[in-house]
XYZ file of C-alpha atoms in Angstrom:
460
model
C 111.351 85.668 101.983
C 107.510 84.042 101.135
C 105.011 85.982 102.782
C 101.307 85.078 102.993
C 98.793 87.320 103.253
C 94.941 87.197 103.668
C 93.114 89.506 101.462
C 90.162 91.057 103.262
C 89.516 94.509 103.678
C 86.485 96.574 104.473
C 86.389 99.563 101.828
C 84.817 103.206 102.421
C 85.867 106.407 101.041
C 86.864 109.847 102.085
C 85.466 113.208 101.579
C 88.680 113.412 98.445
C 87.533 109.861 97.019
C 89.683 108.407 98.612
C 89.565 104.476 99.782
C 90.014 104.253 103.999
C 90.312 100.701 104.245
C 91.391 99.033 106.916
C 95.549 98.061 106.340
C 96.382 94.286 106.509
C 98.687 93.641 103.889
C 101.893 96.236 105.470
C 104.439 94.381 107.767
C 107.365 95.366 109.696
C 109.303 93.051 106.480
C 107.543 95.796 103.871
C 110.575 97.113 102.199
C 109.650 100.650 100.277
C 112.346 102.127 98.196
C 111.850 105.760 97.174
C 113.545 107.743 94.342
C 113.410 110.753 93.971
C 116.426 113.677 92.915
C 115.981 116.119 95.639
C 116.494 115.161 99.203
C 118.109 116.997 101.662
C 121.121 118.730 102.493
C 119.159 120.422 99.270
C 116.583 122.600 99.957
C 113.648 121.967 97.448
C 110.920 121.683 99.379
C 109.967 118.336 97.448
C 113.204 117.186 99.183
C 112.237 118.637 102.805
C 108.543 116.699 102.226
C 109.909 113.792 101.427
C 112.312 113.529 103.945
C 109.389 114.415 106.459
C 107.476 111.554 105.137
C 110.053 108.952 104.795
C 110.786 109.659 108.796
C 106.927 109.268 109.574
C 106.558 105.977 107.831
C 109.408 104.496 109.328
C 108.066 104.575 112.277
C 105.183 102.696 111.398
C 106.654 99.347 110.944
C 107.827 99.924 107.378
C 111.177 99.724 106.030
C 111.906 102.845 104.358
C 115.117 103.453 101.553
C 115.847 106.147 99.652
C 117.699 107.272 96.558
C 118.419 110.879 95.952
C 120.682 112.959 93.995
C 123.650 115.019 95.203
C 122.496 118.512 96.498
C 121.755 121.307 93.788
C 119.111 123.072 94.521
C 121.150 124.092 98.192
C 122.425 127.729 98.526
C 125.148 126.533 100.773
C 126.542 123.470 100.254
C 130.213 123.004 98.555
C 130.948 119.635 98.053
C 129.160 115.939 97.405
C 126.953 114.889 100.141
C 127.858 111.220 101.995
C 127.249 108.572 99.734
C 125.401 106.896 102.405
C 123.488 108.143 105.284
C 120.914 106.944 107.539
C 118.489 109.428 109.069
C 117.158 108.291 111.925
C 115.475 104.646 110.439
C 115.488 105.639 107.041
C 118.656 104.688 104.464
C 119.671 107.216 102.318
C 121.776 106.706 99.287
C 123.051 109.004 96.967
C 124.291 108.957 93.458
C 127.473 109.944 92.650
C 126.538 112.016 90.048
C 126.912 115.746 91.410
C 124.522 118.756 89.977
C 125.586 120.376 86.571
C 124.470 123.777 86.192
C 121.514 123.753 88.844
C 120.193 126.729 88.022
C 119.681 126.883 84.235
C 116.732 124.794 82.257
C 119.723 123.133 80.040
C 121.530 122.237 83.104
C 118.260 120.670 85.246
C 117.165 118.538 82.269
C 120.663 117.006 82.018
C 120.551 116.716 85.541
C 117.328 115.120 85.402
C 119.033 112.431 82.981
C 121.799 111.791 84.917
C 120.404 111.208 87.437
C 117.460 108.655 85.789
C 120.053 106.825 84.391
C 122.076 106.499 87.971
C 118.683 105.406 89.847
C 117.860 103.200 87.124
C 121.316 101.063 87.546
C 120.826 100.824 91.498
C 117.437 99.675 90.676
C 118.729 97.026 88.578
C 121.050 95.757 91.602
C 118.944 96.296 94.159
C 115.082 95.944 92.968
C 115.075 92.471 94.888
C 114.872 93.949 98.314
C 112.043 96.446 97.293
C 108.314 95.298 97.591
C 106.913 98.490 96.301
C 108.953 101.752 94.822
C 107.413 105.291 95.047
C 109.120 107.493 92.069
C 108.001 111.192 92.253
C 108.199 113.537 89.565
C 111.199 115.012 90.367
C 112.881 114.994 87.390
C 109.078 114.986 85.799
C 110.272 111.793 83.654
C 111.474 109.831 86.281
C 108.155 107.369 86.758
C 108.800 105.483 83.190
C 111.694 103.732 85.769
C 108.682 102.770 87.385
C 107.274 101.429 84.493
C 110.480 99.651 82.540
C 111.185 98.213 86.172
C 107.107 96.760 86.369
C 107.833 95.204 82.620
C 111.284 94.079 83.347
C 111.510 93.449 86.975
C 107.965 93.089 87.812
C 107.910 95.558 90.642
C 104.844 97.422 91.626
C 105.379 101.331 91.726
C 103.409 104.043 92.864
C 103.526 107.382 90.949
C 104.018 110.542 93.254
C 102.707 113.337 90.929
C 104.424 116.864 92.462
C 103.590 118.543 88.467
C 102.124 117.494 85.447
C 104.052 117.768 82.535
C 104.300 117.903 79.413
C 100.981 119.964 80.345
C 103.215 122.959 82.428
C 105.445 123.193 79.386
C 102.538 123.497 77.336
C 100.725 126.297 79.439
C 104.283 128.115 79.819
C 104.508 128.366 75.681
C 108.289 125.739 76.157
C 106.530 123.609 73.505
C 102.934 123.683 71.475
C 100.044 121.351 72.554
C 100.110 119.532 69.038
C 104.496 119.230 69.433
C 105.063 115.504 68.712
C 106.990 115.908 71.818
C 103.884 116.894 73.720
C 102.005 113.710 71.920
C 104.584 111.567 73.216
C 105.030 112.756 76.830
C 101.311 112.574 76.876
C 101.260 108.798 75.722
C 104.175 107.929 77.984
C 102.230 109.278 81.100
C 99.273 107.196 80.063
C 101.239 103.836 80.101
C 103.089 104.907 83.268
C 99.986 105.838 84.789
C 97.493 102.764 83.710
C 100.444 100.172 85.104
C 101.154 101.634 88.380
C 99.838 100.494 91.591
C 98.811 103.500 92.736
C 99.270 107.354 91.760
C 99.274 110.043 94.697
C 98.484 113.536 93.421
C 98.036 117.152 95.742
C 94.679 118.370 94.798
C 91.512 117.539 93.549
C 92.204 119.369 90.333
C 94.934 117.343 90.074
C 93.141 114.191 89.972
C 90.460 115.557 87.421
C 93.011 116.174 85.151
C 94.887 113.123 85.001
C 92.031 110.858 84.932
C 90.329 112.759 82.214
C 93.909 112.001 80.460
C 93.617 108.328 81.665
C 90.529 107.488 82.557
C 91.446 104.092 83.979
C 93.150 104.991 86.675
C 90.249 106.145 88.342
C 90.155 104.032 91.003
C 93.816 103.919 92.080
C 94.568 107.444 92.041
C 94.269 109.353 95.829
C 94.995 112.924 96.739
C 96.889 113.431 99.629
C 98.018 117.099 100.053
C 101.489 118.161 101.672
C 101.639 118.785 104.746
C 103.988 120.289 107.662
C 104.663 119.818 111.199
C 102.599 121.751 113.754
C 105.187 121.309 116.007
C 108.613 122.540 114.645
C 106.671 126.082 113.200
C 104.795 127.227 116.051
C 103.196 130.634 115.608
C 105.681 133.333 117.308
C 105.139 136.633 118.245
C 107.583 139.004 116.232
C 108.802 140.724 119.121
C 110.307 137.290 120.665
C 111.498 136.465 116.790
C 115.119 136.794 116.455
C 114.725 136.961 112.673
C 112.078 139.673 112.943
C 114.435 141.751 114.915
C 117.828 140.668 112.717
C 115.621 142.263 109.830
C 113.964 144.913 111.473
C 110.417 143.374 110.808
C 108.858 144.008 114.791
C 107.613 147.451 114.454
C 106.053 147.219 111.007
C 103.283 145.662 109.305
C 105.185 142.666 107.049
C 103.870 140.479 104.511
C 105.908 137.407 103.798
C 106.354 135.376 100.560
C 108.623 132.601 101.704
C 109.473 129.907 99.028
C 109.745 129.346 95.138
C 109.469 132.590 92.699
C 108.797 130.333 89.688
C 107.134 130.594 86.277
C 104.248 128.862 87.974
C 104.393 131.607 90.518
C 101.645 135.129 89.659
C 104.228 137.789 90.662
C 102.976 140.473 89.062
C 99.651 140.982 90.913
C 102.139 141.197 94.214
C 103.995 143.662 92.275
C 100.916 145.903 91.539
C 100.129 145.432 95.037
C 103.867 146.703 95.637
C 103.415 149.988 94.170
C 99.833 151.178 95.180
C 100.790 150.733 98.680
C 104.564 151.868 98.269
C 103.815 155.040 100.564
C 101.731 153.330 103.396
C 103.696 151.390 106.562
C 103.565 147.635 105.344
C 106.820 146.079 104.322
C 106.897 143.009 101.900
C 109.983 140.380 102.548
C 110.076 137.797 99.909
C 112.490 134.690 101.139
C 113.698 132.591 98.581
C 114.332 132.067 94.898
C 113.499 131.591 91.245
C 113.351 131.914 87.744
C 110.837 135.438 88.587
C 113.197 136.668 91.538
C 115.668 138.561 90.102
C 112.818 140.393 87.524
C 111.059 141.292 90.273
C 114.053 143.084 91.968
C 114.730 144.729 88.862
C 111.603 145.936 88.795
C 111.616 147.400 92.244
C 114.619 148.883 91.628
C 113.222 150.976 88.489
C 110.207 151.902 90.158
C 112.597 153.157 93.399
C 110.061 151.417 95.813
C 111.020 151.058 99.309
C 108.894 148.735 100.930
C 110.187 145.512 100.423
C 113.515 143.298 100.723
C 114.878 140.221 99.609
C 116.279 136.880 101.459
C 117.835 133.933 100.190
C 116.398 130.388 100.536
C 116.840 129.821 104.863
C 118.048 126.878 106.419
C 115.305 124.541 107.557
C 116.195 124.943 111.355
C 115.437 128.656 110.473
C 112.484 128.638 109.093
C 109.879 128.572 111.604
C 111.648 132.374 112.633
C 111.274 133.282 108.990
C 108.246 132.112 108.718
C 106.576 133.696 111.800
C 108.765 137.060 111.217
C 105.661 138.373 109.244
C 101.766 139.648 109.865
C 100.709 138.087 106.513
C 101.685 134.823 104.580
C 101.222 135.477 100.742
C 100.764 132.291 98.311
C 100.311 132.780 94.579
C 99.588 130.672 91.166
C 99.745 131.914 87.605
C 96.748 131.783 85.652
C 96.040 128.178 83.944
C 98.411 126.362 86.515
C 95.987 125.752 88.891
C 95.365 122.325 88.108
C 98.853 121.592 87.547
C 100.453 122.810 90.568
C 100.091 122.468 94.146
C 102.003 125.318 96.436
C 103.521 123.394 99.080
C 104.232 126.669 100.427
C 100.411 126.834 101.465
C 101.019 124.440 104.566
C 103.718 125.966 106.464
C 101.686 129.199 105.853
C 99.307 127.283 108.008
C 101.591 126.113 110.714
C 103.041 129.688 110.720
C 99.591 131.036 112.207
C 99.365 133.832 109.864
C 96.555 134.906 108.091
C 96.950 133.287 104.306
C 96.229 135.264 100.980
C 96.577 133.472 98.295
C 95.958 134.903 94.389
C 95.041 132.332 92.168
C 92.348 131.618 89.376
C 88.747 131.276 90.874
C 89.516 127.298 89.911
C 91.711 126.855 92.085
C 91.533 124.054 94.872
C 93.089 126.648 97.267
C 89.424 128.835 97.240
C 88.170 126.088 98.989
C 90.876 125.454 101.204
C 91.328 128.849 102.962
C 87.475 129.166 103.062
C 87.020 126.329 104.996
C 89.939 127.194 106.874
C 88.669 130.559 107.571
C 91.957 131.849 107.811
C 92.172 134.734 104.940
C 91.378 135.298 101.321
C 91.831 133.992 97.859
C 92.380 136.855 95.732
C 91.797 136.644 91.811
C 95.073 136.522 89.361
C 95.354 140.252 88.387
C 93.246 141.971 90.969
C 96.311 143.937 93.065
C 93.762 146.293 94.143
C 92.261 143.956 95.757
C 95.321 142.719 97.756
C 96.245 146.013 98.371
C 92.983 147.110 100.205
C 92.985 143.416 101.947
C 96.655 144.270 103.282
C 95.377 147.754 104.849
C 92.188 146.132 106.220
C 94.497 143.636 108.009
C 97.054 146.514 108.846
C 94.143 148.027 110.104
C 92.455 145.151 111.925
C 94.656 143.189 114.427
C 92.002 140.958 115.982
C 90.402 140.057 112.675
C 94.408 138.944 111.751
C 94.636 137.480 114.676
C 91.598 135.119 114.809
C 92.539 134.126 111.334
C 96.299 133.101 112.070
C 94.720 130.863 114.693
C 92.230 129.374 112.683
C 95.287 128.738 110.350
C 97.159 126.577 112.355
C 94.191 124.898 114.029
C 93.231 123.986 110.426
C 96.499 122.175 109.747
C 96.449 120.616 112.932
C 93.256 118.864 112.293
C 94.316 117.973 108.747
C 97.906 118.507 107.522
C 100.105 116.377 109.839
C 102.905 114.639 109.345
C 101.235 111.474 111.282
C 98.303 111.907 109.261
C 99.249 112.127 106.058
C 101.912 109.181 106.618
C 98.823 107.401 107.435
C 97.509 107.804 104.016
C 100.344 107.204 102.431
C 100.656 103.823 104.218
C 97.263 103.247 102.796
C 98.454 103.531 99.077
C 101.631 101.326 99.750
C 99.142 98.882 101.213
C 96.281 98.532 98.144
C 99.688 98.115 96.143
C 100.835 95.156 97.917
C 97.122 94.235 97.501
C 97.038 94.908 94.326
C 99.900 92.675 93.814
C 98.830 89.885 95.377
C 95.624 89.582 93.558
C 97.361 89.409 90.453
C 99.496 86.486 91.669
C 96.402 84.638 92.459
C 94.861 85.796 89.504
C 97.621 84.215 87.149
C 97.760 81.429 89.454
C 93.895 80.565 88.632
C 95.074 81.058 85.014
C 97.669 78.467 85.234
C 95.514 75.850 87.628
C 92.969 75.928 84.858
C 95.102 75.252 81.810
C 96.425 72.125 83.545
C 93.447 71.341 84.686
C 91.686 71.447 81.010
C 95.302 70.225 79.084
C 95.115 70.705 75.380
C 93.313 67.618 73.656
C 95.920 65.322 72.017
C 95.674 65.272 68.442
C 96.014 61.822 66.139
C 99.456 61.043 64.469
């Protein structure tokens, strides 16, 4: 199908840096195809998110298709996932590669192969239909299909950046800064990144870091945080919280970590936390899993402390129970991840109306964010004192809790929305198109000139 478009747009910029124009270039014949491995039935939260967005921008006159993996990162699922699915407007296929060892670092990489290698053939057969893809980072590699499919195919991609790598690996000690694996990852990214058509990171810090890295994309790169829906986690009082009651949460003070326990994840300051307030009437539930978890239980089980529990990864239709069945929301980041990592834990925290205390290096974008929130306290990596005394103060002070869970969810309201961050992501799919279609006109300029100024023709 031959589609003209008029190029004219009106260009400001928002508080992030990033460009607000005005759309003109999405119609309701836009096809996007996204790839990414998690999706659900899993329960990854990139999965969840993307899911979440994929629904939103449907329903903005956008043809949405999607290309996951088969469920491995889900507690509770036993067998392949359909093939084919369509959620609501969206079109879900899946490859029939299912998840090899899900839970060890051998078995994700191969995963992570497999399943490059399965969206790259469906690419191959199906790249005609797509007028832009979106590839996140999950596995981290997966945006070179991006790339080989701009060279070969020449699609237009945009980069969803969930973690950098091979700058995690490096931080976590997996490989050395100067490994000729890290030199190549690092070139790789910067060819991926200069030829895509737009790159979406979750923070500020984010976007410092990979344009200091490449500084040429610094004008197509935007930061648009997660988000979560306002709606579907309402702030509940524990006493008319079935979960809260199930796990005998209503009559004591309870601080909830709900989400990943990963090497990205500060544990230990919770832990020291743990044990200076092991004899005083607040309970810590942590819901979920991790490469941390099951050290962490081990380590409450040698120190005989009492005052916390763990829950598996919940079912998405429970989680605004789970969420609400606490006083507290807890977030945390290891020490030099801060610009690497984004918690997308953070946002439903929001949504939850709980007060949010997040430790994390002074760096990190999320000082800002629950200051201007005004809905708890960043707490530096190490400092469990610190969290400890904030905890009793909190224990302590019910209004000052209170006022700060509903400045919480007011906050996301106003900013973390499904509807509004689909509208910024409609924004990036629509400077691609542009993007694209000034560099038909540009190569069409090329060629109208050469035959316009043919070659001189030389004597026999």
């Amino acid at each position: 199908m031959t589609r003209n478009y008029f190029l004219s747009t009106d260009v400001q910029f928002d508080l992030e840096g990033n460009t607000t124009e005005t759309l003109g270039l999405v119609t309701k014949d836009t096809h996007l195809g996204v790839f990414t491995q998690f999706f659900p039935p899993d329960y990854a939260p990139t999965g969840q998110l993307i899911d979440e967005i994929t629904q939103q921008l449907s329903q903005q006159d956008i043809q949405v298709s999607v290309f996951s993996g088969q469920p491995g990162y889900a507690f509770t699922v036993q067998r392949e996932s359909p093939l084919k699915e369509d959620r609501h407007q969206v079109r879900v296929k899946r490859s029939r590669t299912a998840q090899l060892w899900p839970k060890q670092i051998r078995g994700k990489a191969i995963n992570g192969l497999l399943f490059f290698l399965r969206a790259g053939l469906h690419l191959l057969r199906s790249a005609r239909k797509y007028d832009v893809i979106l590839l996140t980072t999950a596995p981290p590699f997966l945006p070179v299909l991006g790339y080989l499919a701009s060279l070969i195919l020449g699609k237009s991609y945009i980069c969803l950046v969930y973690d950098l790598y091979p700058d995690i690996a490096v931080e976590l000690n997996v490989v050395n800064h100067n490994h000729v694996l890290a030199k190549a990852w690092r070139l790789v990214n910067y060819y991926v990144w200069k030829n895509a058509s737009g790159i979406i990171v979750l923070s500020g810090a984010m976007k410092r870091r990979v344009i200091r890295q490449c500084p040429r994309v610094r004008g197509k790169i935007s930061v648009i945080h997660s988000w979560a829906d306002p709606k579907q986690i309402v702030p509940i009082p524990k006493t008319k919280n079935w979960f809260a009651w199930k796990y005998h949460l209503v009559d004591i003070f309870t601080v909830i970590y709900s989400g990943n326990m990963g090497r990205c994840h500060d544990m230990d300051t919770l832990l020291e936390a743990m044990i200076l307030l092991k004899d005083e009437p607040i309970q810590f539930v942590f819901i979920g899993g991790g490469a941390k978890r099951s050290d962490v239980m081990a380590e409450v089980q040698d120190r005989g402390l009492k005052n916390c529990q763990f829950l598996p990864y919940q079912d998405k239709e429970v989680l605004p129970y789970s969420l609400t069945a606490g006083n507290i929301s807890l977030v945390s980041v290891s020490p030099g991840m801060q610009d690497l990592v984004a918690p997308s834990k953070v946002y439903s925290a929001l949504s939850s109306g709980r007060p949010i205390v997040a430790v994390c290096p002074k760096s990190s974008y999320l000082n800002d964010l629950i200051a201007d929130a005004n809905c708890g306290i960043t707490i530096e990596n190490g400092d469990g004192k610190e969290l400890a005394d904030f905890l009793l103060y909190l224990q302590k002070d019910h209004k000052a809790a209170q006022a700060m869970g509903e400045n919480a969810h007011r906050y996301l309201e106003e900013h973390f929305t499904p509807q509004i961050i689909a509208k910024k992501y409609l924004k990036v799919v629509d400077q691609s198109l542009r993007n694209r279609e000034l560099r038909k006109q540009k190569l069409n300029r090329q060629i109208l000139n050469t035959d316009s100024h043919p070659a001189p023709e030389t004597e026999s």
